[in-house]
Coordinates of C-alpha atoms in Angstrom, one line a residue:
M1 CA 20.5 -23.7 55.4
F2 CA 20.1 -25.7 52.2
S3 CA 19.5 -22.5 50.1
T4 CA 22.6 -20.8 51.6
V5 CA 24.7 -23.8 50.6
L6 CA 23.4 -23.5 47.0
V7 CA 24.2 -19.8 46.8
S8 CA 27.7 -20.4 48.1
V9 CA 28.3 -23.2 45.6
A10 CA 27.0 -20.9 42.8
L11 CA 29.3 -18.1 43.8
F12 CA 32.3 -20.5 44.1
F13 CA 31.5 -21.8 40.6
L14 CA 31.3 -18.3 39.1
S15 CA 34.5 -17.3 40.7
A16 CA 36.3 -20.5 39.6
T17 CA 35.2 -20.5 36.0
G18 CA 35.1 -16.7 35.4
V19 CA 31.6 -17.0 33.8
R20 CA 29.8 -13.6 33.8
S21 CA 26.4 -12.5 32.6
F22 CA 27.2 -9.2 30.8
S23 CA 23.6 -8.3 30.6
V24 CA 22.2 -5.2 28.9
T25 CA 18.6 -4.0 29.8
T26 CA 16.2 -1.2 29.2
T27 CA 13.1 0.2 31.0
T28 CA 11.8 1.7 27.7
N29 CA 11.2 -1.3 25.5
N30 CA 8.4 0.4 23.6
V31 CA 8.3 4.2 23.3
R32 CA 5.4 6.0 21.7
V33 CA 5.6 9.8 21.2
K34 CA 3.9 12.4 19.1
E35 CA 5.8 13.9 16.2
N36 CA 7.9 16.9 17.1
D37 CA 8.1 15.8 20.8
G38 CA 11.2 14.5 22.5
A39 CA 11.9 10.8 23.1
D40 CA 14.1 9.1 25.7
L41 CA 15.6 5.7 25.0
K42 CA 17.2 4.1 28.1
C43 CA 20.0 1.6 28.4
S44 CA 21.9 0.1 31.3
Y45 CA 24.4 -2.8 31.7
S46 CA 25.7 -5.0 34.4
A47 CA 28.8 -4.1 36.5
D48 CA 30.9 -6.9 35.0
F49 CA 31.5 -4.9 31.9
G50 CA 33.7 -2.7 34.0
S51 CA 34.2 1.1 33.9
S52 CA 35.6 1.3 30.4
A53 CA 32.6 -0.3 28.6
R54 CA 31.8 1.1 25.1
V55 CA 28.2 2.0 24.4
E56 CA 26.9 2.5 20.8
W57 CA 23.4 3.0 19.5
K58 CA 22.2 1.7 16.1
F59 CA 19.0 2.5 14.3
K60 CA 17.0 0.4 11.7
D61 CA 14.1 2.1 10.0
I62 CA 10.8 0.4 8.9
K63 CA 12.3 -0.3 5.5
G64 CA 15.3 -2.2 7.0
S65 CA 18.0 0.4 6.4
Q66 CA 20.5 0.5 9.3
T67 CA 22.9 3.2 10.5
Y68 CA 24.8 4.3 13.6
V69 CA 23.2 7.0 15.8
V70 CA 26.1 7.0 18.4
F71 CA 29.5 5.7 17.5
D72 CA 32.7 5.9 19.5
G73 CA 30.9 7.8 22.2
K74 CA 29.5 10.6 20.1
P75 CA 26.6 11.2 17.7
T76 CA 27.2 10.5 14.0
Q77 CA 26.9 13.4 11.5
P78 CA 23.3 12.8 10.4
Y79 CA 22.3 13.0 14.1
A80 CA 24.6 15.8 15.3
G81 CA 22.4 18.4 17.0
R82 CA 19.4 16.1 17.0
V83 CA 20.3 13.7 19.7
T84 CA 21.9 13.8 23.2
L85 CA 23.8 11.0 24.9
Y86 CA 23.5 11.2 28.7
G87 CA 25.1 8.3 30.5
N88 CA 24.1 5.3 28.4
N89 CA 20.8 6.8 27.4
L90 CA 19.8 8.4 24.1
R91 CA 17.5 11.4 23.8
I92 CA 16.1 12.4 20.4
N93 CA 15.2 16.1 20.9
K94 CA 12.5 16.4 18.2
V95 CA 11.3 13.2 16.6
T96 CA 9.9 13.0 13.0
R97 CA 8.1 10.2 11.3
K98 CA 11.5 9.2 9.7
D99 CA 12.6 8.2 13.2
N100 CA 10.1 5.3 13.3
G101 CA 11.9 2.0 13.8
V102 CA 14.1 0.0 16.3
Y103 CA 17.1 1.2 18.2
D104 CA 19.8 -1.2 19.5
C105 CA 22.0 -0.3 22.5
E106 CA 25.2 -2.3 22.2
V107 CA 27.7 -2.6 25.0
S108 CA 31.2 -4.1 24.7
A109 CA 34.2 -4.2 27.0
G110 CA 36.7 -6.5 25.3
E111 CA 36.9 -9.9 23.6
G112 CA 33.7 -11.9 24.3
Q113 CA 32.3 -9.2 26.5
F114 CA 29.2 -8.0 24.5
G115 CA 25.5 -7.5 25.1
E116 CA 22.6 -5.5 23.5
V117 CA 19.0 -4.5 24.0
R118 CA 16.4 -3.3 21.6
V119 CA 14.0 -0.3 22.0
H120 CA 11.0 0.2 19.6
L121 CA 10.1 3.8 18.8
T122 CA 6.8 4.6 17.3
V123 CA 6.2 8.2 16.2
M124 CA 2.5 9.0 16.4
V125 CA 1.2 10.7 13.2
P126 CA -2.6 10.9 12.4
P127 CA -3.6 9.5 8.9
S128 CA -4.2 11.8 6.0
P129 CA -6.9 11.4 3.4
P130 CA -5.8 8.3 1.5
M131 CA -5.2 8.1 -2.3
C132 CA -7.8 5.7 -3.8
R133 CA -7.9 4.2 -7.3
I134 CA -11.4 3.0 -8.3
P135 CA -12.2 2.0 -11.9
S136 CA -15.3 3.8 -13.2
S137 CA -16.4 0.8 -15.3
V138 CA -15.6 -2.8 -15.6
T139 CA -17.0 -5.6 -17.9
T140 CA -18.8 -8.5 -16.2
G141 CA -16.4 -11.4 -15.5
K142 CA -13.3 -9.3 -15.6
V143 CA -10.8 -8.5 -12.8
A144 CA -11.3 -5.3 -10.8
M145 CA -8.6 -3.9 -8.5
L146 CA -9.4 -1.0 -6.1
T147 CA -6.4 0.4 -4.1
C148 CA -6.1 2.7 -1.1
H149 CA -2.9 4.1 0.5
D150 CA -1.8 6.8 3.0
G151 CA 1.9 7.4 3.3
D152 CA 1.7 9.9 6.2
G153 CA 0.1 8.0 9.1
S154 CA 2.2 6.4 11.8
P155 CA 1.9 3.7 12.9
P156 CA 1.1 2.6 9.4
P157 CA -2.7 2.7 9.0
T158 CA -5.0 -0.2 8.3
Y159 CA -7.8 0.3 5.7
K160 CA -11.5 -0.1 5.6
W161 CA -13.7 -0.2 2.4
Y162 CA -17.3 1.0 2.1
K163 CA -19.8 0.2 -0.6
D164 CA -22.9 2.4 -0.8
N165 CA -22.0 3.6 2.7
I166 CA -22.0 0.1 4.1
L167 CA -18.8 -1.3 5.7
M168 CA -17.4 -4.2 3.8
P169 CA -16.2 -7.1 6.1
T170 CA -12.7 -8.4 5.7
D171 CA -14.0 -11.9 5.6
P172 CA -17.4 -11.7 3.8
S173 CA -18.1 -15.4 4.2
K174 CA -18.7 -14.9 8.0
I175 CA -21.2 -12.0 7.7
A176 CA -24.9 -12.4 6.8
G177 CA -25.7 -10.7 3.5
F178 CA -22.1 -11.0 2.2
Q179 CA -21.8 -14.8 1.8
N180 CA -22.1 -14.6 -2.0
A181 CA -19.5 -11.8 -2.3
T182 CA -16.3 -12.8 -4.2
Y183 CA -14.0 -10.0 -3.3
R184 CA -10.7 -10.2 -1.3
L185 CA -10.0 -7.3 1.1
T186 CA -6.5 -6.9 2.7
A187 CA -6.7 -4.4 5.6
A188 CA -3.0 -4.0 5.9
S189 CA -2.4 -3.0 2.3
G190 CA -5.7 -1.4 1.4
N191 CA -6.3 -3.5 -1.6
L192 CA -9.8 -4.6 -2.6
D193 CA -9.7 -7.2 -5.4
Y194 CA -12.6 -8.7 -7.4
P195 CA -11.4 -11.8 -9.4
A196 CA -14.5 -11.7 -11.6
V197 CA -17.0 -8.8 -11.1
T198 CA -20.8 -9.2 -11.4
K199 CA -23.6 -6.7 -11.9
M200 CA -24.1 -6.9 -8.1
D201 CA -20.7 -5.3 -7.6
S202 CA -21.7 -2.0 -9.1
G203 CA -21.9 0.8 -6.5
Q204 CA -20.3 3.8 -4.8
Y205 CA -17.0 3.0 -3.1
Y206 CA -14.7 4.8 -0.7
C207 CA -11.8 3.8 1.6
E208 CA -10.9 4.9 5.1
A209 CA -7.4 5.0 6.7
V210 CA -7.2 4.2 10.4
N211 CA -4.6 4.3 13.2
D212 CA -4.6 5.2 16.9
A213 CA -2.8 8.5 16.5
G214 CA -5.8 10.5 15.3
P215 CA -9.2 10.4 13.7
P216 CA -9.8 8.2 10.5
Q217 CA -9.6 9.8 7.1
R218 CA -11.4 8.8 4.0
C219 CA -11.0 9.4 0.2
K220 CA -13.7 10.8 -2.0
G221 CA -16.4 8.2 -3.0
L222 CA -16.4 7.1 -6.6
K223 CA -18.9 4.9 -8.5
M224 CA -17.8 1.7 -10.2
E225 CA -20.3 0.4 -12.8
V226 CA -20.2 -3.2 -14.0
L227 CA -21.4 -3.5 -17.6
D228 CA -22.5 -6.5 -19.7
V229 CA -21.0 -7.2 -23.1
N230 CA -23.7 -5.9 -25.6
T231 CA -23.5 -8.8 -28.1
G232 CA -27.1 -8.3 -29.3
G233 CA -26.5 -4.7 -30.2
I234 CA -23.3 -5.7 -32.1
V235 CA -25.2 -8.4 -34.2
A236 CA -28.1 -6.0 -34.9
G237 CA -25.6 -3.4 -36.1
V238 CA -23.9 -5.8 -38.5
I239 CA -27.2 -6.9 -40.0
K240 CA -28.4 -3.4 -40.5
A241 CA -25.2 -2.4 -42.2
E242 CA -25.4 -5.4 -44.6
S243 CA -29.1 -4.9 -45.5
K244 CA -28.8 -1.3 -46.4
P245 CA -29.8 -0.9 -50.2
K246 CA -27.1 0.0 -52.7
P247 CA -27.5 3.1 -54.8
S248 CA -28.8 2.6 -58.4
V249 CA -26.9 4.1 -61.3
V250 CA -28.7 4.4 -64.7
Y251 CA -26.5 4.1 -67.7
Q252 CA -27.6 6.4 -70.6
P253 CA -25.7 5.7 -73.9
T254 CA -24.6 8.6 -76.0
S255 CA -27.1 9.5 -78.8
L256 CA -26.2 7.9 -82.2
H257 CA -26.9 9.7 -85.6
S258 CA -27.1 7.8 -89.0
G259 CA -25.5 9.5 -92.0
D260 CA -28.2 8.2 -94.4
G261 CA -31.2 9.1 -92.4
G262 CA -32.1 5.4 -91.8
G263 CA -33.0 3.8 -88.5
D264 CA -35.9 2.7 -86.4
D265 CA -36.8 6.2 -85.2
E266 CA -38.1 8.9 -87.4
D267 CA -35.7 11.5 -86.1
G268 CA -32.7 9.2 -86.6
E269 CA -31.8 9.1 -82.8
F270 CA -31.2 5.9 -80.8
K271 CA -33.0 6.0 -77.5
Q272 CA -32.3 4.0 -74.3
K273 CA -35.1 1.4 -73.9
S274 CA -34.1 0.1 -70.5
S275 CA -31.9 1.0 -67.6
F276 CA -28.8 -0.9 -66.6
V277 CA -28.3 -1.1 -62.8
V278 CA -24.7 -1.3 -61.8

């Protein structure tokens, strides 16, 4: 009896004030579909919108760019031939990875009569072998940056790094045998950063791209060698260069002849007695 009274009071209040819900709902909040398959995005709204309600669909891609898919009851030019509107629902006939993002179903019926609901669409694309950048040599104490990226996988892949065929933990401080490691690994971006490399960081590295649309893919392994600065060799080279003997040049004066036949030598010729080193 008490509950019946409450319902009656609520209905009376709604009728007297004109307050309505104008709700918009969906049964497909998250849609996951393989690339080149069709996708159905559903939308429904409450009866208080009336029979002349206007339904529009908007799309925002993963980069944040937004556009209309359906406007004024029909598909926009970029989507003409690709989508079908049946009732309030949207069907994408053949999805591509560019269709990844969120779709908003917006319903309006006049001033103040508005509602919307969001549908997330994920197009499933297996990862491709990622592009890796691994320096071949780095000097001890210097910064080393290793990068890994795959632009094909959807949902966007996460990344794993391996050194000498051993998986590198994202947080090395929590794994035995890695507590002394100084690297920073970001699984979402694929970056592996060494603030100051040591000889222990030398090794064979490769990266792996992972998502749930297909098997993981890896890049070709490359060796990174960490080298010491060879100060001893530099000093030895300088000393060797400075101690190398200079070439000797002997100065031989031109022979002199006396007009009167005099002189110290019987043949009248002046001979060099010593060498002058220049």
